[in-house]
XYZ file of C-alpha atoms in Angstrom:
239
model
C 0.076 0.136 0.206
C 1.401 3.726 -0.769
C -0.151 6.341 0.743
C 1.056 9.882 -0.331
C -0.478 12.430 1.884
C -2.255 15.299 0.021
C -1.984 19.187 1.781
C -4.826 20.456 -0.255
C -5.780 24.636 0.358
C -9.431 25.174 0.796
C -12.265 23.525 -1.465
C -12.313 23.635 -5.388
C -10.958 20.373 -6.773
C -10.122 18.039 -3.587
C -12.534 15.199 -4.828
C -10.084 14.879 -7.451
C -7.931 12.782 -5.249
C -10.831 10.866 -4.083
C -12.191 9.842 -7.503
C -8.735 8.804 -8.447
C -8.150 6.764 -5.415
C -11.670 4.715 -6.081
C -10.616 3.512 -9.356
C -6.930 3.841 -9.820
C -4.167 0.944 -8.433
C -5.694 -0.769 -6.026
C -2.677 0.210 -3.384
C -2.665 3.652 -3.777
C -4.161 6.002 -1.095
C -4.504 9.329 -1.377
C -5.933 10.850 2.313
C -6.173 14.576 1.923
C -6.015 17.490 4.736
C -7.471 20.620 3.838
C -4.868 23.337 4.797
C -6.373 27.080 5.579
C -6.754 29.934 3.527
C -6.599 33.334 4.310
C -8.222 35.005 1.137
C -9.294 32.700 -2.262
C -7.267 34.711 -4.765
C -5.003 34.216 -7.435
C -3.113 37.292 -6.210
C 0.935 37.167 -5.427
C 0.407 38.404 -1.811
C -2.531 36.406 -1.073
C -0.663 32.902 -2.222
C 2.616 33.656 -0.259
C 0.410 34.012 2.736
C -1.405 30.543 1.133
C 1.837 28.972 1.220
C 3.121 30.011 4.605
C 5.274 27.227 6.714
C 2.431 27.747 9.600
C -0.221 26.420 7.451
C 0.984 23.557 5.785
C 2.783 22.157 8.846
C -0.915 22.199 10.533
C -2.165 20.115 7.551
C 0.977 17.870 8.109
C -0.163 17.200 11.986
C -3.792 16.384 10.502
C -2.514 13.948 8.102
C -0.180 12.182 10.703
C -3.013 9.214 11.668
C -3.066 8.299 8.207
C 0.772 7.437 8.145
C 1.930 8.501 4.556
C 4.842 7.268 2.921
C 4.983 10.480 1.258
C 3.445 13.936 1.160
C 2.737 16.516 -1.555
C 1.902 20.105 -1.028
C -0.766 20.022 -3.827
C -0.742 23.580 -4.626
C 1.394 25.068 -7.851
C 0.407 28.804 -7.177
C 1.150 28.997 -3.714
C 4.480 27.127 -4.263
C 5.977 28.833 -7.407
C 5.310 32.406 -6.445
C 8.210 31.901 -3.862
C 10.727 31.070 -6.622
C 12.763 28.235 -7.487
C 14.702 28.303 -4.034
C 11.583 29.289 -2.138
C 9.819 26.344 -3.225
C 12.370 23.955 -2.280
C 12.209 25.492 1.270
C 8.973 25.082 1.520
C 9.331 21.430 0.525
C 12.128 21.011 2.803
C 10.009 22.113 5.527
C 7.063 19.971 5.035
C 9.578 17.175 4.900
C 11.042 17.850 8.324
C 7.405 18.484 9.965
C 6.028 15.050 8.318
C 9.290 12.801 8.842
C 8.954 11.551 5.254
C 9.669 12.998 1.850
C 7.723 15.679 0.400
C 8.008 18.178 -2.239
C 4.854 20.381 -4.256
C 2.928 20.511 -7.365
C 5.448 22.927 -9.066
C 8.619 21.185 -8.440
C 5.975 17.956 -9.727
C 5.947 19.561 -12.824
C 9.545 20.071 -13.635
C 10.390 16.832 -12.652
C 7.566 15.525 -14.867
C 9.272 17.280 -17.729
C 12.563 16.014 -17.144
C 11.471 12.203 -16.706
C 9.703 12.677 -20.211
C 12.358 14.331 -21.724
C 10.342 17.504 -22.843
C 12.067 20.728 -22.421
C 9.404 22.832 -25.286
C 5.942 23.502 -23.686
C 2.563 25.862 -23.633
C 1.022 26.449 -20.658
C -3.086 26.684 -20.488
C -3.380 28.440 -17.134
C -6.535 29.775 -15.460
C -4.514 32.378 -13.873
C -4.593 35.995 -13.849
C -1.327 37.087 -16.318
C 1.031 38.467 -13.545
C 0.331 35.041 -11.618
C 0.767 32.654 -14.846
C 3.991 34.981 -15.518
C 5.467 33.595 -12.329
C 4.804 30.037 -13.199
C 6.708 30.619 -16.674
C 9.718 32.286 -14.760
C 9.599 29.116 -12.360
C 9.846 26.849 -15.166
C 12.317 29.162 -17.166
C 14.576 29.036 -14.522
C 14.710 24.797 -14.523
C 15.846 25.069 -18.381
C 12.195 25.068 -19.743
C 11.438 26.550 -22.844
C 8.019 27.918 -22.420
C 6.962 28.672 -26.149
C 3.170 29.887 -25.359
C 1.646 30.564 -22.498
C -2.574 31.314 -21.942
C -3.585 33.364 -19.263
C -7.645 33.423 -18.302
C -7.863 35.770 -15.556
C -9.602 33.753 -13.081
C -9.081 34.925 -9.741
C -10.494 32.452 -7.571
C -10.181 28.711 -6.852
C -13.652 28.298 -6.533
C -14.242 29.556 -9.681
C -11.893 27.259 -11.074
C -13.075 23.954 -9.461
C -16.659 24.134 -11.078
C -15.131 24.649 -14.844
C -16.620 21.820 -17.189
C -14.358 19.717 -18.789
C -15.187 20.782 -22.305
C -14.309 24.016 -21.082
C -11.076 22.796 -19.813
C -10.546 20.755 -23.071
C -10.927 23.988 -25.343
C -8.381 25.908 -22.786
C -5.748 23.442 -23.512
C -6.875 23.556 -27.675
C -6.577 27.203 -27.152
C -3.243 26.973 -25.201
C -1.222 24.319 -27.989
C 1.562 25.399 -30.342
C 3.329 23.611 -32.889
C 6.621 24.074 -31.429
C 5.443 22.796 -27.712
C 5.972 19.208 -26.871
C 3.665 19.166 -24.465
C 0.748 21.450 -22.833
C 1.033 22.025 -18.774
C -2.507 22.789 -16.874
C -0.973 24.551 -13.605
C -4.246 24.781 -11.447
C -4.937 22.237 -8.758
C -8.223 23.890 -8.343
C -9.113 22.402 -11.492
C -10.573 19.268 -12.081
C -8.655 17.022 -14.426
C -8.291 13.546 -13.256
C -11.174 12.413 -15.103
C -10.375 12.779 -18.439
C -6.721 13.379 -19.016
C -6.852 10.655 -22.223
C -9.253 13.288 -23.911
C -6.921 16.254 -23.410
C -4.126 14.453 -24.874
C -6.401 12.890 -27.764
C -8.045 16.722 -28.233
C -4.037 17.989 -29.232
C -2.116 14.745 -29.789
C 0.592 15.397 -27.508
C 1.068 14.893 -23.715
C -0.911 17.067 -21.156
C 0.432 17.599 -17.893
C -2.115 19.053 -15.276
C -1.420 19.995 -11.480
C -3.226 16.903 -9.944
C -1.745 14.181 -12.265
C 1.802 15.411 -11.614
C 0.907 15.766 -7.953
C -0.060 12.412 -7.645
C 3.079 11.497 -9.845
C 5.663 13.047 -7.787
C 4.091 11.913 -4.483
C 4.642 8.033 -5.858
C 8.066 8.854 -7.492
C 9.213 10.043 -3.474
C 8.516 6.593 -2.523
C 9.393 4.361 -5.392
C 8.510 3.332 -8.809
C 5.518 4.967 -10.194
C 3.216 2.053 -11.350
C 1.118 2.313 -14.840
C -2.406 3.777 -14.100
C -4.868 3.708 -16.981
C -6.343 6.779 -17.831
C -3.864 9.224 -16.420
C -2.027 9.835 -19.356
C 1.573 9.365 -21.159
C 3.284 10.132 -18.002
C 1.631 7.377 -16.244
C 2.487 4.848 -19.290
C 5.743 5.752 -19.520
C 7.531 3.374 -17.581
C 11.573 3.601 -17.594
């Protein structure tokens, strides 16, 4: 049994993980602890507050009884706004509090791209342009070439959580670029785990979503990642 503890800010798409747990690999557990949110806003100052160590370590304590093998801070914007070094310190703080390996969604995106051997990407961001620019900078700092970035100006996670699959698919199609080898969808507030194969079929290339790479990285911290049908090329790319 592999148990990946999920630290999730507020309420928007946390049920994505429960749905995946119910039909995925029979030995996968994804317990979720909801971390506190000061203001639900895709704005840099609010996101820096969202990712404070105190908020995360409180969630770590509540996940303790589930005995996780690894732990993930399942928030892209609440990690990349701290920059590369800050995001790694954030993950180290969670690992120290939890006593198990830990990472975050932002770091998971970079590691998943490296695993797949992909360097040129397009970004389909739900965030306002200012916040999306921080994600692009985070990726670029690790050598990822962002050839196109779309921004949809959605301010709250609650609104993102209500997006329908057809809307998400349209966002991915609109963001795709001929020179991109994959499209990234960076918001954990967005439901995606139920239709990643459909997203990839829509554009004919890998699509990496926030909740998908969060689960993948949590499993990678433990050991080998099992193939899970329906989760795209990332979960079928055995090495």
